[in-house]
mmCIF file of C-alpha atoms in Angstrom:
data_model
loop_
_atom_site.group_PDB
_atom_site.id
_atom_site.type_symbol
_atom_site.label_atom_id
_atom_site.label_comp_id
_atom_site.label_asym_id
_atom_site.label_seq_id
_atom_site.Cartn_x
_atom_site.Cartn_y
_atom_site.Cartn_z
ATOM 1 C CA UNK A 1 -199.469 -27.837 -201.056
ATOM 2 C CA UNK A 2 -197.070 -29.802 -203.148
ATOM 3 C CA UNK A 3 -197.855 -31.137 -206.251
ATOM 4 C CA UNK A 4 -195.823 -34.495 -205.566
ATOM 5 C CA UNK A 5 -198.451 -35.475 -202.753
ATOM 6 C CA UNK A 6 -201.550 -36.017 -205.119
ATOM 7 C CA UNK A 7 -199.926 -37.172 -207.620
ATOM 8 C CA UNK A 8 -197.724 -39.504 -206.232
ATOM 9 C CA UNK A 9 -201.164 -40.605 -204.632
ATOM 10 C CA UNK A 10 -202.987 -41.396 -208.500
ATOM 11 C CA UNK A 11 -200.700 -44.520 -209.134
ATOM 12 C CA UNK A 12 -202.482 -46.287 -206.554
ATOM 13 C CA UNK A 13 -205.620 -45.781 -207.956
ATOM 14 C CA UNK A 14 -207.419 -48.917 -209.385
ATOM 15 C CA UNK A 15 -209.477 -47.084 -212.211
ATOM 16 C CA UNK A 16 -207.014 -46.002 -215.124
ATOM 17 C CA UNK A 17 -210.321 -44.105 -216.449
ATOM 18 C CA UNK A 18 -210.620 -41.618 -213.526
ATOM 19 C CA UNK A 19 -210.178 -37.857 -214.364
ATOM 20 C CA UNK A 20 -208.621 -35.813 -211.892
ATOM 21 C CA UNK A 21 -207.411 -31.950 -211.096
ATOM 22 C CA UNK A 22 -203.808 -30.889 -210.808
ATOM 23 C CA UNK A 23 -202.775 -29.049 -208.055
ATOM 24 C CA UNK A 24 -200.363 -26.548 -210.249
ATOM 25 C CA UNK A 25 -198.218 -23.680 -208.868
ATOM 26 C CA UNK A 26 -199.295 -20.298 -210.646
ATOM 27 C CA UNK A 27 -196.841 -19.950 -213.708
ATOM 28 C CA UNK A 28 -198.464 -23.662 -214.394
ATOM 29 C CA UNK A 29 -202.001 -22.807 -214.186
ATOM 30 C CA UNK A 30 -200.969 -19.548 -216.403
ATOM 31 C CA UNK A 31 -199.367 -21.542 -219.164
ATOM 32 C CA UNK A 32 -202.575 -23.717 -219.265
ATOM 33 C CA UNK A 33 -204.891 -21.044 -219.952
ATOM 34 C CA UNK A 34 -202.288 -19.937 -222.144
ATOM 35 C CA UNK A 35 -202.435 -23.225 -224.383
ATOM 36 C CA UNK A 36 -206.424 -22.812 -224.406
ATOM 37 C CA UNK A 37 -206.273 -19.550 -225.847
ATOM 38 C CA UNK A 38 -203.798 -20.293 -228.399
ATOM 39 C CA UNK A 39 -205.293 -22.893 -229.309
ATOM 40 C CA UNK A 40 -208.709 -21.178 -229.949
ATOM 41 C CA UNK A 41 -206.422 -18.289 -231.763
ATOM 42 C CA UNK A 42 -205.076 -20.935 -233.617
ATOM 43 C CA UNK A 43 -208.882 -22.422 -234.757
ATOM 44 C CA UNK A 44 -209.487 -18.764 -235.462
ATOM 45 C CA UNK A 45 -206.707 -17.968 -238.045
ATOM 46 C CA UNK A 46 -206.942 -20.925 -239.987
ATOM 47 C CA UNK A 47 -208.000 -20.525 -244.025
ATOM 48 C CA UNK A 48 -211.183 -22.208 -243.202
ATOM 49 C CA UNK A 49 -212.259 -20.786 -239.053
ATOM 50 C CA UNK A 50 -214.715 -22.434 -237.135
ATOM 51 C CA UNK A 51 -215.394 -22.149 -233.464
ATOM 52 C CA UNK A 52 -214.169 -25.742 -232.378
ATOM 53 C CA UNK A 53 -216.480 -26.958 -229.222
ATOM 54 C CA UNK A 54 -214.892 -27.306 -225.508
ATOM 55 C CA UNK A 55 -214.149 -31.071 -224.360
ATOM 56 C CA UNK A 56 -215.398 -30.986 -220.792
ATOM 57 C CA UNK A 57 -215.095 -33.331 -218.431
ATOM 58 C CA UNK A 58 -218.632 -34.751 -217.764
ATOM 59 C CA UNK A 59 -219.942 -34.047 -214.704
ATOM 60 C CA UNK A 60 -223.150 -35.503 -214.751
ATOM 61 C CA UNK A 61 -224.262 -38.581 -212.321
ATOM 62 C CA UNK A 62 -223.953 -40.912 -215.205
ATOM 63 C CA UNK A 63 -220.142 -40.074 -215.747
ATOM 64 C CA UNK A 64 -219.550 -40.679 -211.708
ATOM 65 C CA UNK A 65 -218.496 -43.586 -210.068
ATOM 66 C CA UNK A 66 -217.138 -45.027 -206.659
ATOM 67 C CA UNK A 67 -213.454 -45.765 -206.090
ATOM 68 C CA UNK A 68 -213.485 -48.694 -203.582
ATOM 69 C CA UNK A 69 -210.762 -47.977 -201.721
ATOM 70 C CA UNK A 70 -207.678 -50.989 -201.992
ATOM 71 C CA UNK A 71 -205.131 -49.669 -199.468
ATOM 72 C CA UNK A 72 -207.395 -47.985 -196.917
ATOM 73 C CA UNK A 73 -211.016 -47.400 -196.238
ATOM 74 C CA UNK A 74 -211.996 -44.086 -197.800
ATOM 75 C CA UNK A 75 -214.341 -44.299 -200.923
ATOM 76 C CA UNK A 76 -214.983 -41.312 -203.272
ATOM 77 C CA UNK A 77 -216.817 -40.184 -206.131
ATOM 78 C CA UNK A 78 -215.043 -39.814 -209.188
ATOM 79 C CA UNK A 79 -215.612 -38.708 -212.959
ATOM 80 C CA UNK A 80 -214.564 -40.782 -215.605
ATOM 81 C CA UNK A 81 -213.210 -39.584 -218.832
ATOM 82 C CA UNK A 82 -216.037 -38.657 -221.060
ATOM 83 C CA UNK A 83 -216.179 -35.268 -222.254
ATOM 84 C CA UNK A 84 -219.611 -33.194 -222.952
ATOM 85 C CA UNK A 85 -219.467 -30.208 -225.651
ATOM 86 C CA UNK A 86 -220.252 -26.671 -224.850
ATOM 87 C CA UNK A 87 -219.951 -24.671 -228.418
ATOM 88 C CA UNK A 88 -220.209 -21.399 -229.658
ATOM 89 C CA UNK A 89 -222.167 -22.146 -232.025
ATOM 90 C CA UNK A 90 -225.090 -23.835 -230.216
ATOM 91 C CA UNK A 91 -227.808 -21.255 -228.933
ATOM 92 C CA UNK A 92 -228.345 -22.956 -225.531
ATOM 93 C CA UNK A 93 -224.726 -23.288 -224.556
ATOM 94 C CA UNK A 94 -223.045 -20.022 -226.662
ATOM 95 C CA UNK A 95 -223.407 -17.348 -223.548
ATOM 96 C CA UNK A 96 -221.397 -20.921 -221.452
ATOM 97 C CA UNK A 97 -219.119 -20.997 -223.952
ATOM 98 C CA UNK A 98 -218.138 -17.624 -223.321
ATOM 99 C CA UNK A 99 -218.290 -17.306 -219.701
ATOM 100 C CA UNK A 100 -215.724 -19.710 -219.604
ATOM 101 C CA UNK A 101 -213.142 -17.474 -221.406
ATOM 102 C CA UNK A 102 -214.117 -14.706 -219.180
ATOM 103 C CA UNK A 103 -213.941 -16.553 -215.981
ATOM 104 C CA UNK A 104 -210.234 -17.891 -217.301
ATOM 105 C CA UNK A 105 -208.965 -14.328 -218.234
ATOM 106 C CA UNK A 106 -210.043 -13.064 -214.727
ATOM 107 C CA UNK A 107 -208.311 -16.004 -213.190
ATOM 108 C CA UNK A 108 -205.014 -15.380 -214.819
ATOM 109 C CA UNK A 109 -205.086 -11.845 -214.054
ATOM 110 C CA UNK A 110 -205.371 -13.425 -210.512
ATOM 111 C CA UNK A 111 -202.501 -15.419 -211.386
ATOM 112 C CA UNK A 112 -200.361 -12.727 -212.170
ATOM 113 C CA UNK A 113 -200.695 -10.317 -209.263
ATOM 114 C CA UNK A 114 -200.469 -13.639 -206.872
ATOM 115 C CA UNK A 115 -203.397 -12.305 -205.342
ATOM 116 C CA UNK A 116 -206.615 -15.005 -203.777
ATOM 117 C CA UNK A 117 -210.111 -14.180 -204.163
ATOM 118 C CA UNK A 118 -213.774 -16.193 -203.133
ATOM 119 C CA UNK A 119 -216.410 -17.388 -205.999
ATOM 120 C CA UNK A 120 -218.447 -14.387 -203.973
ATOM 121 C CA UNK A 121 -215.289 -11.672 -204.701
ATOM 122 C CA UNK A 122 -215.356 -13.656 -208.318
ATOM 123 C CA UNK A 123 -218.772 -13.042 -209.020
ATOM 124 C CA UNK A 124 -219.104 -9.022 -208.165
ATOM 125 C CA UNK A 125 -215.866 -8.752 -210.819
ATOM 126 C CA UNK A 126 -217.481 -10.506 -213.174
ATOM 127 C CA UNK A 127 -221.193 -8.822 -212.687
ATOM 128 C CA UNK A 128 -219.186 -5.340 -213.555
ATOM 129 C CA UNK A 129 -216.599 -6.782 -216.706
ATOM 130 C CA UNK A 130 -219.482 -8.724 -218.137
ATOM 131 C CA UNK A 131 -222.613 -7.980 -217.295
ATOM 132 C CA UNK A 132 -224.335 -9.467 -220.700
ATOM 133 C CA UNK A 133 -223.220 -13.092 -219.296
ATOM 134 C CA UNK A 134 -222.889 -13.079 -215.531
ATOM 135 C CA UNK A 135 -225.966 -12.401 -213.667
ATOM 136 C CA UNK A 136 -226.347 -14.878 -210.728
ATOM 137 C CA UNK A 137 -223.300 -16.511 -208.617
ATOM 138 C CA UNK A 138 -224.649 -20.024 -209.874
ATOM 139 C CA UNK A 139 -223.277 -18.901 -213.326
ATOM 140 C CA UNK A 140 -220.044 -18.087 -211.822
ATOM 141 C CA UNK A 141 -220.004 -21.454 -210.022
ATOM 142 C CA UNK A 142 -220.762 -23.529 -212.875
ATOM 143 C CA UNK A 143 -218.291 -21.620 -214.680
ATOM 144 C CA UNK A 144 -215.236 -22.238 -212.342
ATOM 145 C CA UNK A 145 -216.324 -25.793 -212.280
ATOM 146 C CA UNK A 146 -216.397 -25.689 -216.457
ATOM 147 C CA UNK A 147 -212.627 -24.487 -216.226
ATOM 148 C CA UNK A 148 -211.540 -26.456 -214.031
ATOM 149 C CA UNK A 149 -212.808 -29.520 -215.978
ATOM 150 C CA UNK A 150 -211.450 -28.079 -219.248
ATOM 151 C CA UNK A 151 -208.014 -27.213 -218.139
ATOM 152 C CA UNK A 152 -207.911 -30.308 -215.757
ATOM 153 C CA UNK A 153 -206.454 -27.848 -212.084
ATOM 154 C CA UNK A 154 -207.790 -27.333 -209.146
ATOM 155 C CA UNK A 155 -209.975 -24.839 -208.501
ATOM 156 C CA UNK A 156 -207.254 -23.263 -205.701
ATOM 157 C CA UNK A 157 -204.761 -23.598 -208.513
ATOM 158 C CA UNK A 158 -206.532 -20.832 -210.597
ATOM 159 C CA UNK A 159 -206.743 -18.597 -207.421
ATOM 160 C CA UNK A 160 -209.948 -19.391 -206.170
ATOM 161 C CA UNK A 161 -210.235 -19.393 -202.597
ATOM 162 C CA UNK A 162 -212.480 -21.550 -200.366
ATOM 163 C CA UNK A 163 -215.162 -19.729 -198.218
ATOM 164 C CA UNK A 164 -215.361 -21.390 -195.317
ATOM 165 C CA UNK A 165 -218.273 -21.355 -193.016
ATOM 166 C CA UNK A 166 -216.349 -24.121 -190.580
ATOM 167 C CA UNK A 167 -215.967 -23.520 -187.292
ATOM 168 C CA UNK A 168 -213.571 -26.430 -184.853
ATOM 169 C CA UNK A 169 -212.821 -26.797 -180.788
ATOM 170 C CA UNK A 170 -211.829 -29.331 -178.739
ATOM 171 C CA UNK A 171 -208.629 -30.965 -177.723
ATOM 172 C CA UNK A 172 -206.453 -29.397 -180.857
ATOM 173 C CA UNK A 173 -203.958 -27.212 -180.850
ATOM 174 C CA UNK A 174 -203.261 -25.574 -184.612
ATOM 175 C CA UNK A 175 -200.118 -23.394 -185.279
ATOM 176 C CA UNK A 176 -200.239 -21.793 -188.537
ATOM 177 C CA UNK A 177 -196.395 -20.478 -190.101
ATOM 178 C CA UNK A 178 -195.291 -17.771 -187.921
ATOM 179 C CA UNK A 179 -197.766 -17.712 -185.613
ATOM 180 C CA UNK A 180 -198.155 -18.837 -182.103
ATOM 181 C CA UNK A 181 -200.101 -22.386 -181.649
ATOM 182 C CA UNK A 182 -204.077 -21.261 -180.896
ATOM 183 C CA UNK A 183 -205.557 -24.112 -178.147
ATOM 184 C CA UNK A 184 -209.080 -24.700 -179.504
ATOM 185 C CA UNK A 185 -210.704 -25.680 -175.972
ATOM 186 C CA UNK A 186 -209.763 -21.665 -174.992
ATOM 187 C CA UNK A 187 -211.727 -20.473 -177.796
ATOM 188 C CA UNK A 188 -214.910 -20.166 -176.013
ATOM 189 C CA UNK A 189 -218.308 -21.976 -177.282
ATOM 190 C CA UNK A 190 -217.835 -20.197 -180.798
ATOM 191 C CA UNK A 191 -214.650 -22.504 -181.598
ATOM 192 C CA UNK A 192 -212.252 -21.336 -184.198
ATOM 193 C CA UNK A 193 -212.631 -20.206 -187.526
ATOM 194 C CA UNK A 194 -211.277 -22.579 -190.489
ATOM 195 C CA UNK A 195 -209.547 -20.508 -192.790
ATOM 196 C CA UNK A 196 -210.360 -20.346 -196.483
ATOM 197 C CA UNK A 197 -206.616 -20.726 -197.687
ATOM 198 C CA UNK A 198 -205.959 -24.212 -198.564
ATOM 199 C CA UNK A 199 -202.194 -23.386 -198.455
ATOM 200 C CA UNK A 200 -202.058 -22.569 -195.233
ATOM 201 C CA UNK A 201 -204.363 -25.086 -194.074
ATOM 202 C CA UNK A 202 -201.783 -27.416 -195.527
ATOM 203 C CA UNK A 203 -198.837 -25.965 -193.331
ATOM 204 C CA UNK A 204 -200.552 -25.985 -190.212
ATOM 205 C CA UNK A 205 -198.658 -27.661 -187.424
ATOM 206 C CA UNK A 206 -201.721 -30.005 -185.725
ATOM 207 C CA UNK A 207 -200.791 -31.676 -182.648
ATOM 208 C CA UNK A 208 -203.811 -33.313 -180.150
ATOM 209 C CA UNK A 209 -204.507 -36.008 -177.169
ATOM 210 C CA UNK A 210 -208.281 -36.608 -179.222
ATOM 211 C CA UNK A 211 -209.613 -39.856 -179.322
ATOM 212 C CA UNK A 212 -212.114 -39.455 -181.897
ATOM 213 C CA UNK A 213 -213.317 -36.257 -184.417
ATOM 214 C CA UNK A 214 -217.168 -35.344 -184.128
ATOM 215 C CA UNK A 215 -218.834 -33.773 -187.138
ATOM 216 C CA UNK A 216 -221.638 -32.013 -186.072
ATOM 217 C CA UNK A 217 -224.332 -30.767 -188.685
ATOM 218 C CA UNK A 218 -225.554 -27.661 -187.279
ATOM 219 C CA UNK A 219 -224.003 -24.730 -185.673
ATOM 220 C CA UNK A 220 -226.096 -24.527 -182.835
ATOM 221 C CA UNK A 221 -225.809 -28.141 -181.892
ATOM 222 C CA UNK A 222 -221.976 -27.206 -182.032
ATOM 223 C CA UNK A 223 -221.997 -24.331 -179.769
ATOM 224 C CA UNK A 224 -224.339 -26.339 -177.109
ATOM 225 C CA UNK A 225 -221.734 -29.058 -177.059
ATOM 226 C CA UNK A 226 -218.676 -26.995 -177.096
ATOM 227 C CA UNK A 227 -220.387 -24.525 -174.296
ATOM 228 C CA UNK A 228 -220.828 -27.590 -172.030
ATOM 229 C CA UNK A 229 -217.041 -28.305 -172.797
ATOM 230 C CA UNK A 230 -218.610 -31.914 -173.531
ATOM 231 C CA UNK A 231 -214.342 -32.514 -175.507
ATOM 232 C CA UNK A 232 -213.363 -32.645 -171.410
ATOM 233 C CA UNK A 233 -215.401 -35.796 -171.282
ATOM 234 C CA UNK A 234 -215.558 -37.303 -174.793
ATOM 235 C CA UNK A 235 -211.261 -36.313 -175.702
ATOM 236 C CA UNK A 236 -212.265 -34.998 -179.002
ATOM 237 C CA UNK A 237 -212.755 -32.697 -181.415
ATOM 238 C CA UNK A 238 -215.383 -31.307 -182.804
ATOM 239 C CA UNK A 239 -216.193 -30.053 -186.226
ATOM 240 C CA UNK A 240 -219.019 -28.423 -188.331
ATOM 241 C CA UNK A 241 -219.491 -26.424 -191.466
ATOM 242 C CA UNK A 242 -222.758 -25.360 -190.257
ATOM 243 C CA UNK A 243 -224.969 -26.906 -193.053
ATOM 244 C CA UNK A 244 -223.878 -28.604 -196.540
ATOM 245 C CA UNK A 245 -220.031 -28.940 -195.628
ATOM 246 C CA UNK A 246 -217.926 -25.865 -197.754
ATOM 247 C CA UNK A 247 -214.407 -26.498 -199.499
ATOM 248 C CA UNK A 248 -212.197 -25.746 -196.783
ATOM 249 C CA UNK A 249 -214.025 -27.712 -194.189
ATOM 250 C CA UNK A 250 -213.752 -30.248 -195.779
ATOM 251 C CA UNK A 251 -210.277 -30.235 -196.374
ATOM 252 C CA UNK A 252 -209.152 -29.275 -192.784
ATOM 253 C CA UNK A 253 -210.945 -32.756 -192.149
ATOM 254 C CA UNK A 254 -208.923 -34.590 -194.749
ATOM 255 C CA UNK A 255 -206.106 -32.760 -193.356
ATOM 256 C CA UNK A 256 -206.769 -34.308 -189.410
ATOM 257 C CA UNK A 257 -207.588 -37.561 -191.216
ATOM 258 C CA UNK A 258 -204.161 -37.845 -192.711
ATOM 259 C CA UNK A 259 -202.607 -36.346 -189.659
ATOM 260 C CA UNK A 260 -204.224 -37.983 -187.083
ATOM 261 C CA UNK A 261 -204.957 -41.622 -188.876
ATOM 262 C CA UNK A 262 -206.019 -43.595 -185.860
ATOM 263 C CA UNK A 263 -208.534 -41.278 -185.270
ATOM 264 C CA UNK A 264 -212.170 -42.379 -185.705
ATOM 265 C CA UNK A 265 -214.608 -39.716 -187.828
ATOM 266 C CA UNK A 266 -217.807 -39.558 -186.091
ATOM 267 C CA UNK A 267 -221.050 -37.737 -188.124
ATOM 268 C CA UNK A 268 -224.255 -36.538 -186.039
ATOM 269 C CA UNK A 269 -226.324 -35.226 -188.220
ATOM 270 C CA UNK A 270 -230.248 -35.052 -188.701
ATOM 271 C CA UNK A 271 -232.041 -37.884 -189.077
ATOM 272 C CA UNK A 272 -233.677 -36.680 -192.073
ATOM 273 C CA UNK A 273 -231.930 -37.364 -196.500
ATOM 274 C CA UNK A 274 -230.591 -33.835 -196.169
ATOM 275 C CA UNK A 275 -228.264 -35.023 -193.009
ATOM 276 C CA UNK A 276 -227.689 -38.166 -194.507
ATOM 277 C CA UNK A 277 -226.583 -36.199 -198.045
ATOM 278 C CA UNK A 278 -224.233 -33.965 -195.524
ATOM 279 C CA UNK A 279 -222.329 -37.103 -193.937
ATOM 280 C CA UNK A 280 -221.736 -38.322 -197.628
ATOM 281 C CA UNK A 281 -220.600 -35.521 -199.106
ATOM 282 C CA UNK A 282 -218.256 -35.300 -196.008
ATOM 283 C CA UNK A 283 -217.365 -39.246 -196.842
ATOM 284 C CA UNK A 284 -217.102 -39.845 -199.910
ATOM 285 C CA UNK A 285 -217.192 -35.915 -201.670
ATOM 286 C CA UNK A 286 -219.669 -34.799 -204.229
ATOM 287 C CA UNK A 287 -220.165 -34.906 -207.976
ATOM 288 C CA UNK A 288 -219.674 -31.046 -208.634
ATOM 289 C CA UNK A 289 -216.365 -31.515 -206.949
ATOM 290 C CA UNK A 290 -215.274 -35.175 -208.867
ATOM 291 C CA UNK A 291 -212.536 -33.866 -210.525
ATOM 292 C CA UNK A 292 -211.024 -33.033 -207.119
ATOM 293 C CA UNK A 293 -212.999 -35.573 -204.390
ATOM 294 C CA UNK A 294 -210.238 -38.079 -203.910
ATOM 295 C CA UNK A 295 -208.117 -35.004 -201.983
ATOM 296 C CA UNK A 296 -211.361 -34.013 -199.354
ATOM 297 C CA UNK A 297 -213.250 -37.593 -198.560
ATOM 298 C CA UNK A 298 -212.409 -39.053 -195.778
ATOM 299 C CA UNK A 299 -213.366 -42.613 -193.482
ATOM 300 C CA UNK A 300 -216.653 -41.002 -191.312
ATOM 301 C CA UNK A 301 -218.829 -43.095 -189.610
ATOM 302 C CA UNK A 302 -222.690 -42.527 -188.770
ATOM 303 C CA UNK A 303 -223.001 -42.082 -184.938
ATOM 304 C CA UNK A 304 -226.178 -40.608 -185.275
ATOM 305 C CA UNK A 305 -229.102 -39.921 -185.588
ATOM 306 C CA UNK A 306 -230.207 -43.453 -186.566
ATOM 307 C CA UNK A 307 -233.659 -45.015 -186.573
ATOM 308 C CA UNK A 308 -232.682 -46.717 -183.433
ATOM 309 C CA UNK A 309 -232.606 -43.535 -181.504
ATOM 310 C CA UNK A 310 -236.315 -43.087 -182.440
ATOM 311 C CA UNK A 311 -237.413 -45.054 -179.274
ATOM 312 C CA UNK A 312 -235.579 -41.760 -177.221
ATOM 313 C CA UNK A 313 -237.637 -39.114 -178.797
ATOM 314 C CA UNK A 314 -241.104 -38.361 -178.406
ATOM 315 C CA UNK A 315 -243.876 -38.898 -181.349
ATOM 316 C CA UNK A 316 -244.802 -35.431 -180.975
ATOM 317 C CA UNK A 317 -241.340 -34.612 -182.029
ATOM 318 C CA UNK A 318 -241.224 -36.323 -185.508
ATOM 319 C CA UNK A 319 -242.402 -34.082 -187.920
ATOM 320 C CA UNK A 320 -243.302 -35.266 -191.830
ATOM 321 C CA UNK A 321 -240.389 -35.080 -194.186
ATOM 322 C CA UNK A 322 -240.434 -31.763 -196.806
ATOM 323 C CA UNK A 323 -241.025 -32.279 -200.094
ATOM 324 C CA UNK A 324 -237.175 -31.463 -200.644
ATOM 325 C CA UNK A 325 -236.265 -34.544 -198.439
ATOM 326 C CA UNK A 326 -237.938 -36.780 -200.830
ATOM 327 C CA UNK A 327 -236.038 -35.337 -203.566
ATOM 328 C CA UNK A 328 -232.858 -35.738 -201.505
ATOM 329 C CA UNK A 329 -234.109 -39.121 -200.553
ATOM 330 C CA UNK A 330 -234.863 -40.375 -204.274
ATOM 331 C CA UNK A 331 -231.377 -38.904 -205.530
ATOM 332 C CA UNK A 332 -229.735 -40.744 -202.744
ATOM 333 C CA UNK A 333 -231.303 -43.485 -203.279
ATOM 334 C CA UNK A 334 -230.663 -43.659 -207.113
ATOM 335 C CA UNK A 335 -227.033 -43.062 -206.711
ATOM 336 C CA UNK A 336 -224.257 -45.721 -206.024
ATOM 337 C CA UNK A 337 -222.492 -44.365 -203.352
ATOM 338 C CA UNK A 338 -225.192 -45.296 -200.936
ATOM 339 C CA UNK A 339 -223.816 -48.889 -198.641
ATOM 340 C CA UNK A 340 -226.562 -51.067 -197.842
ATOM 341 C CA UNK A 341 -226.791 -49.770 -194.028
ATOM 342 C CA UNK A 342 -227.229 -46.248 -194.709
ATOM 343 C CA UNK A 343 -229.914 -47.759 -197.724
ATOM 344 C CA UNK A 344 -231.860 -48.941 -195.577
ATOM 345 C CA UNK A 345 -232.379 -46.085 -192.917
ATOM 346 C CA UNK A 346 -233.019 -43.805 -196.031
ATOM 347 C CA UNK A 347 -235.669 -46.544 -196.415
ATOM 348 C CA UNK A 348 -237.102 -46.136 -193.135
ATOM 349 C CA UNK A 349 -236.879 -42.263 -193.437
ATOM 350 C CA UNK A 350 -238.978 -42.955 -196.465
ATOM 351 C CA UNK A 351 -241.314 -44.987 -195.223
ATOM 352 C CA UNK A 352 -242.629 -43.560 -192.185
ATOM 353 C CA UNK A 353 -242.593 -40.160 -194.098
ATOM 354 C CA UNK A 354 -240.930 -38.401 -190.447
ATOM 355 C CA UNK A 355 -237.986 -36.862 -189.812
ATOM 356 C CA UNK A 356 -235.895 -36.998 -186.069
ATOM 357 C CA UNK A 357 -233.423 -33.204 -185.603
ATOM 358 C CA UNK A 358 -230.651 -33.042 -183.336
ATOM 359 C CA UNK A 359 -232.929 -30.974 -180.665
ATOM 360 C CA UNK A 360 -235.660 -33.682 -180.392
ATOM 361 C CA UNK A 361 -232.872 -35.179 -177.791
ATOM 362 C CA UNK A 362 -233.228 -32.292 -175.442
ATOM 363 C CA UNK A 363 -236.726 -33.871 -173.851
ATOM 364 C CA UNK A 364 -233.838 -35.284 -171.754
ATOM 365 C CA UNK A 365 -232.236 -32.117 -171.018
ATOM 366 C CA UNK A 366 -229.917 -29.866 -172.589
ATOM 367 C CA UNK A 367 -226.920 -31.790 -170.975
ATOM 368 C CA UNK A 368 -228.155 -35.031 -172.658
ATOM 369 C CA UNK A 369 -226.256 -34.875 -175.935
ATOM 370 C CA UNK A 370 -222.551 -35.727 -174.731
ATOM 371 C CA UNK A 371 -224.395 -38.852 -172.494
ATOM 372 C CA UNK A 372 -225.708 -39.788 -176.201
ATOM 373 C CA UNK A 373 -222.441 -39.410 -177.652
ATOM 374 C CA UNK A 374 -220.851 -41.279 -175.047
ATOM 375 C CA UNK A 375 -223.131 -44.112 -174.797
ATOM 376 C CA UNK A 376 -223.271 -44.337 -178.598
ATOM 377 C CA UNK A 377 -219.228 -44.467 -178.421
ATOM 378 C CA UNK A 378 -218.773 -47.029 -175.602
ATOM 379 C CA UNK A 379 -221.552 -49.122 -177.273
ATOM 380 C CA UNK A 380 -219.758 -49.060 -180.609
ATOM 381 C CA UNK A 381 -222.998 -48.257 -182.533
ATOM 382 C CA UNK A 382 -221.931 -46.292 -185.647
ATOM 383 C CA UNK A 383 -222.018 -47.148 -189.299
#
């Protein structure tokens, strides 16, 4: 990834307030943590020391907003530029304020043996160096995430590498550097593995004859339509991340969207707020990731399933929404991002208290979901 390409990217954008993470090569990243420390060291030798707070970026809802995008149609969150204080000196941040020094000098030892590692590899370091502090991999997480707002770089700029839980197939052929070009409809119903490495996700050679690129929530909803080579019918490609969409999935979608920009983004997801909160994150990126969402959102459209698909499923098959949907449902809800369509079918979700999965469409038969697809398609109904 070159630097150049977001960047060059930021003068278009309409808010002058937005924060954003660099994409730095390693001996940048290093000299940033570099200025931190000194900095502190410099705090810390004065004739009157005092542990100055951290300026982080903000990265709660009420910091976030929507960029309405000018020159194309992709939205995403963003984080303005007010700063929240994690100090030493405060008991209920101190043990933050220190993880984020720790997390930093594991990340520049990173740095300097040009080596990649996951949160997961991140956390088990950190668990032995620092036990005292580290005790969860939510503390780790947060932690990256308070880096990267202090010292403004991406999160694959300090070394981090993206899990990835994504899986693709269909009519895509992917050749990474070096390698020969892998056909994902001869990769059987398990599709191919997304790699974690940004980097190389960014110097993939894509080429396809697609006419459209399916999310799909859930793995097995994936395999069923890839096993029934449904991509021989539909020309497309399908996608998933198998739940809440990961880092790298997400990317390797921006990456087709870019590549491929006449190609439609089709979601079909649950018909529940926790499939709805999955196509947005995929649209328009999340909160945790503001400083970074611009680079991963990308134009999707709601194929389904929609409250007008309820008439094809059975009563029997609704079942009452958990109590975690209406917390998904009231964050949603409560947030900006939401257009008025997708409002008001988190409305109806609300109000009839059900919830419609994926599966309910097999009282059709288990061939019935690339007919649904393709009716949905020729009919034009997506949001």
């Amino acid at each position: 990834m070159e630097e150049s390409s977001g960047l060059s990217s930021m003068k278009f954008f309409s808010d002058q307030h937005l924060s954003y993470a660099d994409i730095l090569l390693p001996h940048e990243a290093r000299a940033r943590i570099e200025v931190s420390v000194l900095n502190l060291l410099r705090i810390l030798n004065s004739p009157d020391p005092a542990i100055s707070d951290l300026s982080l970026i903000n990265r709660k809802r009420s910091n976030s907003c929507i960029n309405k995008g000018i020159l194309t149609d992709v939205s995403y969150i963003f984080l303005s530029t007010s700063f929240t204080k994690s100090s030493l000196t405060n008991a209920k941040t101190a043990k933050a304020f220190v993880r984020v020094w720790k997390v930093m000098e594991i990340c520049f030892q990173i740095l300097l043996q040009e080596k990649r590692v996951t949160q997961r590899e991140l956390f088990y370091k950190l668990l032995c160096d620092s036990p005292d502090y580290f005790s969860s991999q939510i503390e780790v997480n947060r932690s990256v995430q308070d880096v990267v707002a202090l010292l403004r770089c991406s999160r694959y700029s300090l070394g981090i590498m993206a899990s990835s839980r994504g899986l693709v197939a269909g009519r895509l052929f992917l050749q990474e550097p070096g390698k020969e070009a892998v056909d994902c409809s001869a990769c059987g119903s398990s599709g191919f593995a997304i790699t974690g490495d940004l980097n190389l996700l960014d110097n993939t050679i894509m080429r396809t004859d697609a006419r459209y690129i399916i999310i799909v929530e859930k793995h097995a909803i994936f395999h069923r339509l890839v096993e029934d080579r449904v991509f021989n019918h539909i020309p497309c490609v399908f996608i998933t991340a198998k739940g809440y969409p990961d880092i790298a999935t997400r990317f390797f979608l921006h990456r087709m969207s870019t590549t491929f920009p006449d190609l439609p983004i089709l979601a079909l997801v649950d018909w529940n707020p926790a499939g709805l909160a999955i196509l947005c994150t995929f649209k328009f990126g999340s909160i945790g990731m503001g400083l970074e969402a611009y680079r991963y959102a990308c134009n999707v459209k709601w194929i389904g399933l929609r409250g007008d698909d309820l008439n094809l499923i059975p009563e029997e098959s609704l079942v009452p929404l958990k109590p975690k949907d209406s917390q998904i449902a009231k964050s949603l809800l409560s947030s900006k991002i939401l257009q008025e369509n997708y409002r008001e079918e988190l409305s109806l979700m609300v109000q009839t208290g059900k919830r419609a999965e994926i599966e309910a469409l097999y009282c059709h038969g288990y061939n019935y979901l690339g007919k649904y697809i393709a009716t949905k398609i020729v009919q034009g109904k997506y949001i």
